[in-house]
Amino acid sequence: MTTREKILEHLESHHYRPMKLRRLSRFFDVAEEDYAEFRVLVKRMIRDGEIAAPAGRLRLPREERPRRGRARTIEGRFSLSARGFGFVEPDAAGGPTEGEDLFIPPDETLDAVTGDTVLAEVAGKGRRGYFGRIVEVRERGGTRFVGTYYATETGPVVRPDGGVLLQAFAVPDASSAGAHPKDKVVFEVLRYALRGEAGEAVIVEVLGKRGDPGVDTLAVIRQFDLPDEFPDAVLADARRAADRLSDAALRGRRDLTGETIITIDPEDSRDFDDAIGLTEHDDGSATLGVHIADVAHFVRPGSPLDEEARERGTSVYLPTTVLPMLPEILSNGVCSLQEGRTRLTKSVFITFSEGGEPVDVDLANSFLKSSRRLTYKQATAALGSRTRGLGAGVVRLLRGMERLARRLLERRRRLGYLELDLPDVDLEFNDEGRVVAAHPEDTSFSHRIIEMFMVEANEAVARQLDRAGVTCIRRIHPDPDDEAAEELKAHARSIGYRLKNPRSRHDLQRLLAAVRGKPEAYGVHLAVLRSLAKAEYSIEKEEHFALGSSAYCHFTSPIRRYPDLTVHRLFDEVARGGAKKRRGGRRKKAPARARTADGRSLAEVAAHCSRTERRAEAAERELTKIKLLEFLQGRIGETFTGIVTGVQAFGAFVENPELLIDGLVHISSLSDDRYRFDRRRLALVGGSTGRELRVGSTLEVRIAGVDIARRQLDLEPVEAERRRRPSAKADAKKTERIPRQAAKKSTRAAKKPTRPAKRAGRGRAGNRKKKRR
């Protein structure tokens, strides 16, 4: 049995790196039936101060030691560049660098790598900002990584994937791990490279031969430490939970089975968590019904199922596969609002005036039977009068939904709702998971209808909880920070547009309207996107900038987002008995609740879910890029006219407009002139010609190289190629448009990007959901 002494002995080992509770239990080979007891022991040790658990990672408490010149040190997250230097992003806003990043020269990084928490000493301030050195690695961002195993003349090594670790690691035990040359492997770092001495690692898992089907997906899953299997205890709990769908569960709920209610989702979806109903009134008003799967009925607080869902935080939609937050017996079974099946729901009824203003809100627990499951394609066809096979009630509902959504969109625009017109593509894969085709993403108004309704429901629930005095996890979107706002203002000025206040939604709307239909539109929309902060989860009462909403939460996707599930558990505070709650009406205030069932504060859960969301997005981007780089590897030498998406002193990043992947055009390859980076104009400017390359500029480029391991696409201007080979104009082969029907197995990306937060990755994940705000 694992004892306190064994745990402390392991944590004191110089090989130990902070890890989460579940991973620590695996180190001690704790059986599933003993896990609860092990967890109680560790929690008691945390409470007694024997163990600390910042961000859920277990370690020994730090001893505060006085340091010489302590006032000149900062603690923060380190990022290492491919050229050896790095930056420390301070945790605190003030301090010796006044919140600015600290530059670390190549010989002063110690053995820190990207993601590590470090203590750094500030040495001074130069023309480009503060600089200093790392004096201590406080906490490793990770100890397990993915790479490719090679047998070299100097011995077996692993070359890491991505840009976190930049040097190879010796792996003396490679043969005992069963690794063969060019295998993808998971390795754990034993010792980092330091002052010329090579690092050392141990292979802990062999994933398969590099390039074999599925290996790249598994590598990304391991790289981002994504949970890809459910423990037996969680699956057993899910089976028990599924039995809670019974006649007894219907008692006390509002019966909606006689109403026309539909779902609209992507073609390949299987988890239908939202359904729509609508009643139009003679006075021009309308009552919208947004009905969401009642996941909270099945997932009880503190249960193994709840603990696993909270740890995952979100479903992860990777190209060609999905890692669900909940087991499929729930997500695709009893929680899914399948056509013709009785399902438990939480309903939000919002009455809107003829002008689209919300005048009444009613929350209720309910049950329903979906009248029809529609795809976005079918809904779009029906709105265009192609209604074959649809009942009159469904068609009438669809057209009423369109009328209401257009009124809501106009109202949102008056509030400052930001709409970014950025292209997106859907990728198609063959049976081996390789990209074979691409086509523009469907942007029909049927998608906007559902988006508008989800926004209204999320906002209505947040406001009702606010009025009841109930603390919940909110979705907040901070105003643009000063630096980002000024950069956007400078960008607009550099191309001839005046942006009076870059922090004003209405001024941003005017800028977007001014460039609509013009060549510079893409660059401006992209610049606006980059100026905006990242939306996140928080219990603070802050607004959602892009939506123009003062109170907003996520309520509409509890099957795939844990914050939504926490809101569902608070829903009954304002909906018990299904009583009507009028806007501004009086009621007895419910007590504020800011803790979850096991005592973890909602603030901690919110922060954790923000991290898991970012992790999921990063993993999706990473695998999408790998898939696209594999596709482009066979197209070296082809050319395309790209769009500049970023400019730095060392070159420009140019995006392929069909695949939405960008590569670097190094400044040294711009041979038609001598270019320099103009910080004021945010552009590369030719000294002789005055030609400018800035965000939004177009440039004809050639694919010069692909490095999948480093996730790099190298491009060069076609002009440079022509200068080297005068006949290149005749020889250059334009990249052909990717055929739509080339796939053996057609798959579509079903995850609609949440704008302005980001452009989502493309590609089918087998059960993707459109992202709704």
mmCIF file of C-alpha atoms in Angstrom, residues 223-533:
data_model
loop_
_atom_site.group_PDB
_atom_site.id
_atom_site.type_symbol
_atom_site.label_atom_id
_atom_site.label_comp_id
_atom_site.label_asym_id
_atom_site.label_seq_id
_atom_site.Cartn_x
_atom_site.Cartn_y
_atom_site.Cartn_z
ATOM 1 C CA GLN A 223 2.195 15.453 -26.920
ATOM 2 C CA PHE A 224 -0.664 17.417 -25.333
ATOM 3 C CA ASP A 225 -1.355 14.822 -22.630
ATOM 4 C CA LEU A 226 -4.943 14.376 -23.811
ATOM 5 C CA PRO A 227 -6.979 11.637 -22.102
ATOM 6 C CA ASP A 228 -8.029 9.165 -24.800
ATOM 7 C CA GLU A 229 -9.556 6.374 -22.712
ATOM 8 C CA PHE A 230 -12.108 6.341 -19.908
ATOM 9 C CA PRO A 231 -11.244 4.440 -16.699
ATOM 10 C CA ASP A 232 -13.414 1.403 -15.953
ATOM 11 C CA ALA A 233 -14.963 3.146 -12.943
ATOM 12 C CA VAL A 234 -16.109 6.034 -15.149
ATOM 13 C CA LEU A 235 -17.613 3.709 -17.758
ATOM 14 C CA ALA A 236 -19.452 1.790 -15.033
ATOM 15 C CA ASP A 237 -20.757 5.055 -13.592
ATOM 16 C CA ALA A 238 -21.912 6.127 -17.075
ATOM 17 C CA ARG A 239 -23.861 2.885 -17.494
ATOM 18 C CA ARG A 240 -25.581 3.451 -14.166
ATOM 19 C CA ALA A 241 -26.305 7.070 -15.099
ATOM 20 C CA ALA A 242 -27.962 6.024 -18.359
ATOM 21 C CA ASP A 243 -30.564 4.104 -16.331
ATOM 22 C CA ARG A 244 -31.799 7.412 -14.882
ATOM 23 C CA LEU A 245 -33.791 8.061 -18.054
ATOM 24 C CA SER A 246 -37.122 6.678 -16.836
ATOM 25 C CA ASP A 247 -40.805 7.585 -16.458
ATOM 26 C CA ALA A 248 -40.081 8.732 -12.924
ATOM 27 C CA ALA A 249 -37.594 11.294 -14.279
ATOM 28 C CA LEU A 250 -40.384 12.964 -16.271
ATOM 29 C CA ARG A 251 -42.461 13.867 -13.219
ATOM 30 C CA GLY A 252 -42.466 17.571 -12.378
ATOM 31 C CA ARG A 253 -41.115 18.556 -15.812
ATOM 32 C CA ARG A 254 -42.889 20.559 -18.490
ATOM 33 C CA ASP A 255 -44.190 18.287 -21.276
ATOM 34 C CA LEU A 256 -43.121 19.605 -24.702
ATOM 35 C CA THR A 257 -43.679 16.399 -26.684
ATOM 36 C CA GLY A 258 -46.661 17.895 -28.520
ATOM 37 C CA GLU A 259 -44.709 20.852 -29.920
ATOM 38 C CA THR A 260 -42.784 21.138 -33.198
ATOM 39 C CA ILE A 261 -39.133 21.165 -32.122
ATOM 40 C CA ILE A 262 -36.156 20.490 -34.373
ATOM 41 C CA THR A 263 -32.387 20.074 -34.229
ATOM 42 C CA ILE A 264 -29.996 21.507 -36.846
ATOM 43 C CA ASP A 265 -26.452 20.139 -36.840
ATOM 44 C CA PRO A 266 -23.608 19.165 -39.181
ATOM 45 C CA GLU A 267 -24.099 16.035 -41.262
ATOM 46 C CA ASP A 268 -21.706 13.877 -39.254
ATOM 47 C CA SER A 269 -22.852 14.898 -35.751
ATOM 48 C CA ARG A 270 -24.191 12.313 -33.339
ATOM 49 C CA ASP A 271 -24.422 14.313 -30.102
ATOM 50 C CA PHE A 272 -27.388 16.660 -30.472
ATOM 51 C CA ASP A 273 -27.373 18.854 -27.380
ATOM 52 C CA ASP A 274 -29.669 21.670 -28.513
ATOM 53 C CA ALA A 275 -33.131 21.864 -30.124
ATOM 54 C CA ILE A 276 -35.271 24.815 -31.193
ATOM 55 C CA GLY A 277 -38.961 25.687 -31.026
ATOM 56 C CA LEU A 278 -40.710 28.978 -31.830
ATOM 57 C CA THR A 279 -44.143 30.543 -31.381
ATOM 58 C CA GLU A 280 -44.968 33.715 -33.328
ATOM 59 C CA HIS A 281 -47.676 35.992 -31.882
ATOM 60 C CA ASP A 282 -50.253 38.210 -33.592
ATOM 61 C CA ASP A 283 -48.669 41.420 -32.257
ATOM 62 C CA GLY A 284 -45.384 40.691 -34.067
ATOM 63 C CA SER A 285 -43.597 39.342 -31.000
ATOM 64 C CA ALA A 286 -42.231 35.795 -30.835
ATOM 65 C CA THR A 287 -41.304 33.312 -28.112
ATOM 66 C CA LEU A 288 -38.132 31.351 -28.797
ATOM 67 C CA GLY A 289 -37.612 28.014 -27.069
ATOM 68 C CA VAL A 290 -33.995 26.835 -26.742
ATOM 69 C CA HIS A 291 -33.937 23.319 -25.309
ATOM 70 C CA ILE A 292 -30.643 21.869 -24.057
ATOM 71 C CA ALA A 293 -29.923 18.269 -23.074
ATOM 72 C CA ASP A 294 -30.188 17.936 -19.264
ATOM 73 C CA VAL A 295 -26.755 16.418 -18.720
ATOM 74 C CA ALA A 296 -26.789 17.422 -15.036
ATOM 75 C CA HIS A 297 -29.552 14.858 -14.421
ATOM 76 C CA PHE A 298 -27.141 12.082 -15.391
ATOM 77 C CA VAL A 299 -23.783 13.403 -14.166
ATOM 78 C CA ARG A 300 -23.961 13.767 -10.396
ATOM 79 C CA PRO A 301 -21.525 16.123 -8.605
ATOM 80 C CA GLY A 302 -18.544 14.322 -7.111
ATOM 81 C CA SER A 303 -19.154 11.071 -8.999
ATOM 82 C CA PRO A 304 -16.372 9.338 -10.973
ATOM 83 C CA LEU A 305 -18.133 10.527 -14.139
ATOM 84 C CA ASP A 306 -18.155 14.129 -12.914
ATOM 85 C CA GLU A 307 -14.530 14.008 -11.803
ATOM 86 C CA GLU A 308 -13.420 12.704 -15.200
ATOM 87 C CA ALA A 309 -15.502 15.286 -17.087
ATOM 88 C CA ARG A 310 -14.074 18.086 -14.966
ATOM 89 C CA GLU A 311 -10.522 16.882 -15.508
ATOM 90 C CA ARG A 312 -11.064 16.755 -19.300
ATOM 91 C CA GLY A 313 -12.867 20.096 -19.298
ATOM 92 C CA THR A 314 -13.978 19.801 -22.909
ATOM 93 C CA SER A 315 -14.362 17.409 -25.797
ATOM 94 C CA VAL A 316 -11.407 17.580 -28.176
ATOM 95 C CA TYR A 317 -12.201 17.648 -31.897
ATOM 96 C CA LEU A 318 -9.147 16.499 -33.819
ATOM 97 C CA PRO A 319 -9.075 15.894 -37.565
ATOM 98 C CA THR A 320 -10.436 12.363 -38.092
ATOM 99 C CA THR A 321 -11.239 11.642 -34.420
ATOM 100 C CA VAL A 322 -12.972 12.945 -31.291
ATOM 101 C CA LEU A 323 -11.955 12.640 -27.637
ATOM 102 C CA PRO A 324 -15.319 13.195 -25.893
ATOM 103 C CA MET A 325 -15.749 14.731 -22.465
ATOM 104 C CA LEU A 326 -18.403 12.126 -21.617
ATOM 105 C CA PRO A 327 -18.596 8.429 -22.588
ATOM 106 C CA GLU A 328 -20.618 7.792 -25.740
ATOM 107 C CA ILE A 329 -23.396 5.972 -23.888
ATOM 108 C CA LEU A 330 -24.301 9.453 -22.633
ATOM 109 C CA SER A 331 -22.960 11.877 -25.262
ATOM 110 C CA ASN A 332 -24.342 9.971 -28.238
ATOM 111 C CA GLY A 333 -27.041 8.108 -26.302
ATOM 112 C CA VAL A 334 -29.462 9.165 -23.569
ATOM 113 C CA CYS A 335 -28.285 12.810 -23.511
ATOM 114 C CA SER A 336 -28.478 13.282 -27.282
ATOM 115 C CA LEU A 337 -31.738 14.873 -28.518
ATOM 116 C CA GLN A 338 -32.362 12.260 -31.180
ATOM 117 C CA GLU A 339 -35.352 12.481 -33.489
ATOM 118 C CA GLY A 340 -38.477 10.811 -32.080
ATOM 119 C CA ARG A 341 -36.864 9.909 -28.722
ATOM 120 C CA THR A 342 -38.058 11.196 -25.346
ATOM 121 C CA ARG A 343 -35.259 13.206 -23.800
ATOM 122 C CA LEU A 344 -34.798 15.327 -20.671
ATOM 123 C CA THR A 345 -34.020 18.990 -21.273
ATOM 124 C CA LYS A 346 -33.541 22.360 -19.659
ATOM 125 C CA SER A 347 -35.521 24.962 -21.585
ATOM 126 C CA VAL A 348 -35.082 28.697 -21.989
ATOM 127 C CA PHE A 349 -38.159 30.511 -23.345
ATOM 128 C CA ILE A 350 -37.404 34.093 -24.439
ATOM 129 C CA THR A 351 -40.120 36.395 -25.736
ATOM 130 C CA PHE A 352 -38.868 39.064 -28.141
ATOM 131 C CA SER A 353 -40.649 42.210 -29.226
ATOM 132 C CA GLU A 354 -41.266 42.898 -32.890
ATOM 133 C CA GLY A 355 -37.967 44.808 -32.886
ATOM 134 C CA GLY A 356 -36.006 41.848 -31.478
ATOM 135 C CA GLU A 357 -35.724 43.116 -27.880
ATOM 136 C CA PRO A 358 -36.042 40.465 -25.122
ATOM 137 C CA VAL A 359 -39.047 41.297 -22.938
ATOM 138 C CA ASP A 360 -39.682 38.091 -20.986
ATOM 139 C CA VAL A 361 -37.666 35.042 -19.866
ATOM 140 C CA ASP A 362 -38.986 31.721 -18.595
ATOM 141 C CA LEU A 363 -36.712 28.859 -17.460
ATOM 142 C CA ALA A 364 -38.031 25.338 -16.960
ATOM 143 C CA ASN A 365 -37.013 21.709 -16.647
ATOM 144 C CA SER A 366 -38.765 19.843 -19.444
ATOM 145 C CA PHE A 367 -38.889 16.782 -21.678
ATOM 146 C CA LEU A 368 -39.456 16.589 -25.435
ATOM 147 C CA LYS A 369 -39.341 14.529 -28.606
ATOM 148 C CA SER A 370 -37.451 16.094 -31.486
ATOM 149 C CA SER A 371 -39.793 16.352 -34.471
ATOM 150 C CA ARG A 372 -37.031 16.348 -37.056
ATOM 151 C CA ARG A 373 -33.232 16.110 -37.209
ATOM 152 C CA LEU A 374 -31.984 18.471 -39.933
ATOM 153 C CA THR A 375 -28.534 19.140 -41.293
ATOM 154 C CA TYR A 376 -27.427 22.688 -42.089
ATOM 155 C CA LYS A 377 -27.577 21.769 -45.765
ATOM 156 C CA GLN A 378 -31.206 20.650 -45.440
ATOM 157 C CA ALA A 379 -32.148 23.757 -43.457
ATOM 158 C CA THR A 380 -30.547 26.006 -46.088
ATOM 159 C CA ALA A 381 -32.394 24.193 -48.878
ATOM 160 C CA ALA A 382 -35.720 24.533 -47.053
ATOM 161 C CA LEU A 383 -35.182 28.269 -46.530
ATOM 162 C CA GLY A 384 -34.604 28.473 -50.282
ATOM 163 C CA SER A 385 -38.013 26.830 -50.929
ATOM 164 C CA ARG A 386 -36.626 23.317 -51.516
ATOM 165 C CA THR A 387 -38.856 21.696 -48.895
ATOM 166 C CA ARG A 388 -39.384 18.217 -50.294
ATOM 167 C CA GLY A 389 -39.833 15.635 -47.540
ATOM 168 C CA LEU A 390 -40.428 18.193 -44.791
ATOM 169 C CA GLY A 391 -43.761 18.621 -43.023
ATOM 170 C CA ALA A 392 -45.597 21.943 -43.157
ATOM 171 C CA GLY A 393 -44.988 22.542 -39.437
ATOM 172 C CA VAL A 394 -41.225 22.118 -39.793
ATOM 173 C CA VAL A 395 -41.078 24.449 -42.814
ATOM 174 C CA ARG A 396 -43.170 27.053 -40.986
ATOM 175 C CA LEU A 397 -40.868 26.807 -37.979
ATOM 176 C CA LEU A 398 -37.732 27.227 -40.117
ATOM 177 C CA ARG A 399 -39.018 30.347 -41.810
ATOM 178 C CA GLY A 400 -40.081 31.844 -38.496
ATOM 179 C CA MET A 401 -36.608 31.095 -37.116
ATOM 180 C CA GLU A 402 -35.013 32.918 -40.035
ATOM 181 C CA ARG A 403 -37.203 35.999 -39.536
ATOM 182 C CA LEU A 404 -36.418 36.157 -35.821
ATOM 183 C CA ALA A 405 -32.672 35.544 -36.301
ATOM 184 C CA ARG A 406 -32.411 38.467 -38.728
ATOM 185 C CA ARG A 407 -34.090 40.777 -36.186
ATOM 186 C CA LEU A 408 -31.757 39.551 -33.445
ATOM 187 C CA LEU A 409 -28.726 40.080 -35.667
ATOM 188 C CA GLU A 410 -29.749 43.681 -36.333
ATOM 189 C CA ARG A 411 -30.191 44.305 -32.606
ATOM 190 C CA ARG A 412 -26.785 42.783 -31.867
ATOM 191 C CA ARG A 413 -25.182 44.985 -34.483
ATOM 192 C CA ARG A 414 -26.647 48.040 -32.779
ATOM 193 C CA LEU A 415 -24.994 46.850 -29.556
ATOM 194 C CA GLY A 416 -21.601 46.650 -31.267
ATOM 195 C CA TYR A 417 -21.556 42.954 -32.211
ATOM 196 C CA LEU A 418 -18.306 42.297 -34.134
ATOM 197 C CA GLU A 419 -18.479 40.184 -37.298
ATOM 198 C CA LEU A 420 -15.208 39.157 -38.892
ATOM 199 C CA ASP A 421 -15.216 37.933 -42.470
ATOM 200 C CA LEU A 422 -12.326 35.484 -42.478
ATOM 201 C CA PRO A 423 -12.194 32.502 -44.846
ATOM 202 C CA ASP A 424 -12.333 28.931 -43.669
ATOM 203 C CA VAL A 425 -12.045 25.593 -45.421
ATOM 204 C CA ASP A 426 -13.257 22.055 -44.837
ATOM 205 C CA LEU A 427 -10.726 19.295 -45.416
ATOM 206 C CA GLU A 428 -11.444 15.824 -46.720
ATOM 207 C CA PHE A 429 -9.458 12.737 -45.776
ATOM 208 C CA ASN A 430 -9.014 9.285 -47.251
ATOM 209 C CA ASP A 431 -9.223 6.045 -45.284
ATOM 210 C CA GLU A 432 -5.645 6.490 -44.042
ATOM 211 C CA GLY A 433 -6.408 9.951 -42.607
ATOM 212 C CA ARG A 434 -4.494 11.895 -45.256
ATOM 213 C CA VAL A 435 -5.763 15.155 -46.747
ATOM 214 C CA VAL A 436 -6.940 14.648 -50.328
ATOM 215 C CA ALA A 437 -9.336 17.527 -50.928
ATOM 216 C CA ALA A 438 -10.541 20.875 -49.631
ATOM 217 C CA HIS A 439 -13.492 23.149 -50.262
ATOM 218 C CA PRO A 440 -14.830 26.412 -48.835
ATOM 219 C CA GLU A 441 -16.668 26.170 -45.538
ATOM 220 C CA ASP A 442 -20.458 26.478 -45.664
ATOM 221 C CA THR A 443 -21.365 29.981 -44.481
ATOM 222 C CA SER A 444 -25.110 29.871 -45.208
ATOM 223 C CA PHE A 445 -27.479 31.779 -42.935
ATOM 224 C CA SER A 446 -28.735 28.565 -41.296
ATOM 225 C CA HIS A 447 -25.488 28.540 -39.281
ATOM 226 C CA ARG A 448 -26.080 32.125 -38.176
ATOM 227 C CA ILE A 449 -29.637 31.268 -37.052
ATOM 228 C CA ILE A 450 -28.396 28.694 -34.548
ATOM 229 C CA GLU A 451 -25.506 30.914 -33.463
ATOM 230 C CA MET A 452 -27.871 33.816 -32.713
ATOM 231 C CA PHE A 453 -30.246 31.622 -30.715
ATOM 232 C CA MET A 454 -27.432 30.076 -28.660
ATOM 233 C CA VAL A 455 -26.065 33.545 -27.849
ATOM 234 C CA GLU A 456 -29.501 34.704 -26.673
ATOM 235 C CA ALA A 457 -30.004 31.620 -24.481
ATOM 236 C CA ASN A 458 -26.535 31.901 -22.920
ATOM 237 C CA GLU A 459 -27.091 35.557 -22.141
ATOM 238 C CA ALA A 460 -30.600 35.016 -20.746
ATOM 239 C CA VAL A 461 -29.407 32.335 -18.317
ATOM 240 C CA ALA A 462 -26.460 34.468 -17.162
ATOM 241 C CA ARG A 463 -28.751 37.414 -16.465
ATOM 242 C CA GLN A 464 -31.250 35.292 -14.555
ATOM 243 C CA LEU A 465 -28.488 33.850 -12.374
ATOM 244 C CA ASP A 466 -27.139 37.362 -11.798
ATOM 245 C CA ARG A 467 -30.530 38.615 -10.666
ATOM 246 C CA ALA A 468 -30.885 35.648 -8.314
ATOM 247 C CA GLY A 469 -27.493 36.394 -6.758
ATOM 248 C CA VAL A 470 -26.066 33.056 -7.876
ATOM 249 C CA THR A 471 -22.354 32.956 -8.700
ATOM 250 C CA CYS A 472 -21.602 31.024 -11.862
ATOM 251 C CA ILE A 473 -18.781 30.424 -14.319
ATOM 252 C CA ARG A 474 -19.125 33.170 -16.917
ATOM 253 C CA ARG A 475 -17.675 33.485 -20.390
ATOM 254 C CA ILE A 476 -15.832 36.783 -20.446
ATOM 255 C CA HIS A 477 -13.998 38.581 -23.224
ATOM 256 C CA PRO A 478 -11.836 41.477 -21.980
ATOM 257 C CA ASP A 479 -11.400 44.743 -23.855
ATOM 258 C CA PRO A 480 -8.313 44.952 -26.129
ATOM 259 C CA ASP A 481 -5.206 45.874 -24.159
ATOM 260 C CA ASP A 482 -3.436 49.178 -24.798
ATOM 261 C CA GLU A 483 -0.560 47.759 -26.832
ATOM 262 C CA ALA A 484 -2.776 45.653 -29.115
ATOM 263 C CA ALA A 485 -5.203 48.541 -29.591
ATOM 264 C CA GLU A 486 -2.453 50.960 -30.577
ATOM 265 C CA GLU A 487 -0.948 48.451 -33.018
ATOM 266 C CA LEU A 488 -4.343 48.070 -34.688
ATOM 267 C CA LYS A 489 -4.723 51.839 -34.858
ATOM 268 C CA ALA A 490 -1.278 52.131 -36.450
ATOM 269 C CA HIS A 491 -2.109 49.397 -38.953
ATOM 270 C CA ALA A 492 -5.313 51.140 -39.999
ATOM 271 C CA ARG A 493 -3.474 54.458 -40.340
ATOM 272 C CA SER A 494 -0.713 52.879 -42.429
ATOM 273 C CA ILE A 495 -3.219 51.813 -45.116
ATOM 274 C CA GLY A 496 -5.160 55.058 -45.116
ATOM 275 C CA TYR A 497 -7.958 54.465 -42.611
ATOM 276 C CA ARG A 498 -8.704 56.435 -39.454
ATOM 277 C CA LEU A 499 -9.610 54.404 -36.379
ATOM 278 C CA LYS A 500 -10.564 56.906 -33.734
ATOM 279 C CA ASN A 501 -10.849 54.539 -30.766
ATOM 280 C CA PRO A 502 -9.616 50.940 -31.241
ATOM 281 C CA ARG A 503 -11.323 49.944 -27.971
ATOM 282 C CA SER A 504 -14.749 51.025 -29.206
ATOM 283 C CA ARG A 505 -16.882 48.276 -30.733
ATOM 284 C CA HIS A 506 -18.743 50.810 -32.873
ATOM 285 C CA ASP A 507 -15.509 52.306 -34.212
ATOM 286 C CA LEU A 508 -14.298 48.813 -35.051
ATOM 287 C CA GLN A 509 -17.595 48.137 -36.829
ATOM 288 C CA ARG A 510 -17.133 51.304 -38.898
ATOM 289 C CA LEU A 511 -13.607 50.245 -39.867
ATOM 290 C CA LEU A 512 -14.792 46.786 -40.940
ATOM 291 C CA ALA A 513 -17.624 48.337 -42.956
ATOM 292 C CA ALA A 514 -15.228 50.781 -44.653
ATOM 293 C CA VAL A 515 -13.010 48.017 -46.063
ATOM 294 C CA ARG A 516 -15.804 45.628 -47.066
ATOM 295 C CA GLY A 517 -15.275 44.420 -50.635
ATOM 296 C CA LYS A 518 -11.852 46.065 -50.964
ATOM 297 C CA PRO A 519 -8.456 44.351 -51.474
ATOM 298 C CA GLU A 520 -7.283 45.346 -47.990
ATOM 299 C CA ALA A 521 -10.357 43.840 -46.269
ATOM 300 C CA TYR A 522 -8.711 40.531 -45.379
ATOM 301 C CA GLY A 523 -5.708 42.208 -43.768
ATOM 302 C CA VAL A 524 -7.897 44.534 -41.712
ATOM 303 C CA HIS A 525 -10.173 41.735 -40.501
ATOM 304 C CA LEU A 526 -7.109 39.695 -39.560
ATOM 305 C CA ALA A 527 -5.563 42.656 -37.728
ATOM 306 C CA VAL A 528 -8.792 43.236 -35.783
ATOM 307 C CA LEU A 529 -8.889 39.569 -34.809
ATOM 308 C CA ARG A 530 -5.325 39.725 -33.492
ATOM 309 C CA SER A 531 -6.009 42.880 -31.513
ATOM 310 C CA LEU A 532 -8.740 41.184 -29.495
ATOM 311 C CA ALA A 533 -8.091 39.432 -26.205
#
